Amino acid sequence: MRGPPGAGSDEAGNTKASRLVDRLREAILSGELTPGSKINLEIVRRQFDVSLSPLREALARLIALGLVELQDNRGYSVAPVSLSNLAEITRLRVEFESLALSAAIAAGDLKWESEVMRALHQMNGIARDPADPATLRAWEHAHRDFHMILLAGCAMPLLLNFCLMLHNLNDRYRRVFLIARGGDRNVAAEHSEIAQGAVARDSEYACASLRAHILRTGANLRTRLSDQLQP
C-alpha cells in the first residue's frame, strides 16, 4: 500500500535530518565546531550541502541533547563548556549510569551478556595512537558503544536517553581537550572489571567499579582542564 501524499518526502526529510544530526554531533564532539562558537546557518548549510529545513530540524535535536543553544537575537551556538558543567555531568553520570547498570544486571538476558563482552573486546582491541587521530576516533566510538550496550539491558528508554545525553556531553571534554594524548591510564582494565562484574551478576561490585571509573575520569579531566576553563 502507498502511504498518504507527501509521506515519502517526509520520511526522506527525516532521514536527511538524522544523518545531519550525526554529522553535526561528531563535529561538536571532535571540536571541529568549538564550544561557545556561533553557528552560521548559511555556512553550515553550504558545508553540508543541505537546505535550511533539515538543518533547523537537526539543530533542534542537538538542542535537546544539550550540545547546541538557541538564544533570542543571537541565533544558534555550540553549548559552552566549564568546570562547573563538567562537575555536574560527572555527578549525574554516576547516579544515572549506576541506576541503569543495576537494572540491566537484574533484567539483562544472555544476549545482553554476549553483547557486553563483544563490545568490550572490540573496544580493547583498538590501539590508541596519539600520532594517528583515526585510531583515537575509532576508540571513542567503540567506547561509547560499550557504555551504552552495558546499560541497554535495563530496558528503560528514558533512562538510556539521559545516559546517552550525559555521555555525549562528557565526551566533549575528553575529545576536545585530551584526544591528542591518547588516554592517561589503564582504562582497559577498568572497563574489563565493570563488564566482568556485570555478566557475573555482581551488581554491587559492577556498580562500584563503574562509579569509580566515572569519578576518576572526571577528576583527571578537572585537573588537566582547570587552567583552560572557566569555573
XYZ file of C-alpha atoms in Angstrom:
231
model
C 0.000 0.000 0.000
C 1.121 3.533 -0.690
C 1.298 5.961 2.160
C -0.537 9.270 2.324
C 0.519 12.043 -0.055
C 3.864 13.500 0.943
C 4.755 10.598 3.250
C 7.773 9.600 1.165
C 9.180 13.110 1.119
C 8.603 13.481 4.880
C 10.459 10.234 5.524
C 13.317 11.332 3.274
C 13.481 14.662 5.109
C 13.599 12.948 8.479
C 16.350 10.616 7.261
C 18.380 13.551 5.960
C 17.925 15.387 9.260
C 19.005 12.273 11.204
C 22.164 11.934 9.130
C 22.843 15.623 9.608
C 22.411 15.264 13.383
C 25.108 12.581 13.384
C 27.489 14.701 11.313
C 26.970 17.845 13.372
C 27.229 15.934 16.654
C 30.547 14.473 15.532
C 31.762 17.942 14.529
C 30.881 19.235 18.021
C 32.299 16.266 19.932
C 35.542 16.348 17.946
C 35.983 20.087 18.453
C 35.601 20.977 14.779
C 32.773 23.225 15.988
C 34.307 24.763 19.082
C 32.469 25.280 22.399
C 30.646 28.608 22.549
C 31.106 29.360 18.845
C 28.249 30.816 16.812
C 26.715 28.515 14.197
C 26.272 30.372 10.921
C 23.352 28.646 9.215
C 24.348 29.650 5.695
C 27.942 28.458 6.101
C 26.865 25.152 7.675
C 24.148 24.696 5.044
C 26.699 25.045 2.243
C 29.312 22.950 4.028
C 26.933 20.005 4.464
C 25.031 20.631 1.210
C 21.563 20.712 2.787
C 18.603 23.057 2.811
C 17.606 25.116 5.834
C 14.678 22.880 6.778
C 16.652 19.704 7.712
C 19.397 21.895 9.191
C 16.974 23.572 11.580
C 15.485 20.169 12.462
C 18.956 18.793 13.184
C 19.844 21.794 15.347
C 16.587 21.400 17.283
C 17.550 17.798 18.087
C 21.028 18.882 19.147
C 19.467 21.479 21.456
C 17.533 18.633 23.106
C 20.854 16.781 23.531
C 22.445 19.774 25.254
C 25.055 20.296 22.531
C 23.561 23.421 20.906
C 21.887 26.526 22.336
C 19.424 28.976 20.776
C 19.240 32.491 22.176
C 16.945 35.329 21.132
C 18.636 37.790 18.769
C 21.849 35.734 18.786
C 20.847 32.594 16.932
C 22.400 29.161 17.329
C 25.700 28.450 19.052
C 27.619 25.437 20.289
C 26.986 24.922 24.002
C 29.858 26.297 26.105
C 31.990 24.248 28.494
C 33.044 24.993 32.076
C 34.410 23.276 35.157
C 31.027 23.523 36.885
C 29.337 21.912 33.884
C 31.903 19.096 33.917
C 31.299 18.532 37.639
C 27.528 18.360 37.124
C 27.864 15.934 34.207
C 30.158 13.697 36.266
C 27.775 13.650 39.225
C 24.745 12.891 37.073
C 26.570 10.144 35.184
C 27.426 8.436 38.453
C 23.794 8.458 39.571
C 22.036 7.608 36.294
C 24.511 5.049 34.959
C 24.679 3.231 38.285
C 20.888 3.009 38.332
C 20.787 1.774 34.728
C 23.548 -0.799 35.272
C 21.891 -2.175 38.392
C 18.630 -2.621 36.467
C 20.456 -4.141 33.489
C 22.172 -6.716 35.692
C 18.800 -7.660 37.173
C 16.926 -7.847 33.859
C 19.526 -8.467 31.159
C 19.428 -11.797 29.309
C 22.156 -13.973 27.766
C 22.080 -11.910 24.572
C 22.832 -8.808 26.644
C 25.757 -10.594 28.319
C 27.243 -11.589 24.966
C 26.783 -8.076 23.573
C 28.573 -6.584 26.594
C 31.568 -8.880 26.145
C 31.614 -8.336 22.378
C 31.665 -4.559 22.849
C 34.399 -4.877 25.479
C 36.661 -6.971 23.233
C 36.059 -4.713 20.258
C 36.981 -1.600 22.264
C 40.025 -3.150 23.941
C 41.236 -4.395 20.565
C 41.726 -0.838 19.284
C 45.219 0.503 19.969
C 45.106 4.262 20.515
C 47.979 6.080 18.843
C 48.227 9.843 19.547
C 50.013 10.223 16.204
C 47.022 8.705 14.372
C 43.773 10.567 15.110
C 41.779 7.908 13.250
C 42.609 5.340 15.941
C 41.500 7.763 18.643
C 38.177 8.399 16.889
C 37.625 4.665 16.398
C 38.269 4.019 20.087
C 35.926 6.829 21.132
C 33.086 5.356 19.069
C 33.727 1.858 20.451
C 33.928 3.321 23.960
C 30.511 4.964 23.655
C 29.054 1.737 22.247
C 30.451 -0.267 25.166
C 28.966 2.013 27.811
C 25.547 2.171 26.154
C 25.384 -1.586 25.477
C 26.344 -2.181 29.105
C 23.333 -0.131 30.212
C 20.909 -1.253 27.489
C 19.741 -4.283 29.451
C 17.863 -2.014 31.862
C 15.065 -1.752 29.255
C 14.212 1.820 30.339
C 14.308 4.036 27.229
C 14.011 7.350 29.080
C 16.865 6.497 31.415
C 19.008 5.329 28.484
C 18.344 8.608 26.677
C 19.507 10.548 29.734
C 22.638 8.402 29.952
C 23.435 8.865 26.247
C 22.971 12.622 26.545
C 25.340 12.782 29.518
C 27.875 10.550 27.782
C 27.881 12.837 24.727
C 28.326 15.894 26.923
C 31.175 14.236 28.810
C 32.824 13.154 25.552
C 33.193 16.796 24.516
C 35.645 17.389 27.344
C 37.652 14.260 26.654
C 37.744 14.587 22.889
C 38.155 18.350 22.523
C 40.890 18.700 25.123
C 42.507 15.274 25.506
C 42.254 13.420 22.201
C 45.885 14.103 21.310
C 47.091 12.409 24.493
C 45.587 9.003 23.694
C 44.477 8.161 27.238
C 46.032 8.596 30.634
C 45.662 5.295 32.491
C 44.820 1.628 32.076
C 41.171 2.130 31.218
C 41.069 -1.293 29.543
C 41.400 -2.930 32.958
C 38.719 -0.648 34.418
C 36.272 -1.472 31.645
C 37.022 -5.180 31.999
C 36.284 -5.060 35.733
C 32.924 -3.388 35.089
C 31.959 -5.848 32.345
C 33.068 -8.942 34.244
C 31.127 -7.841 37.317
C 28.050 -7.162 35.199
C 27.934 -10.535 33.426
C 28.689 -12.282 36.734
C 25.551 -10.539 38.072
C 27.549 -8.951 40.887
C 25.655 -5.682 40.974
C 27.449 -4.231 43.985
C 30.907 -4.804 42.500
C 29.997 -3.735 38.953
C 28.243 -0.547 40.035
C 31.050 0.372 42.444
C 33.581 -0.165 39.639
C 31.517 1.976 37.258
C 31.170 4.791 39.796
C 34.914 4.761 40.491
C 35.631 4.787 36.745
C 33.387 7.807 36.094
C 34.659 9.736 39.117
C 38.298 9.044 38.241
C 37.746 10.282 34.700
C 36.006 13.407 35.984
C 38.799 14.164 38.459
C 41.505 13.683 35.816
C 39.689 15.948 33.389
C 39.213 18.638 36.012
C 42.905 18.552 36.917
C 44.022 18.849 33.316
C 41.487 21.484 32.320
C 41.492 23.697 35.422
C 43.775 26.257 33.754
C 41.849 26.237 30.441
C 38.213 26.509 31.517
C 36.113 28.976 33.444
C 34.755 27.771 36.844
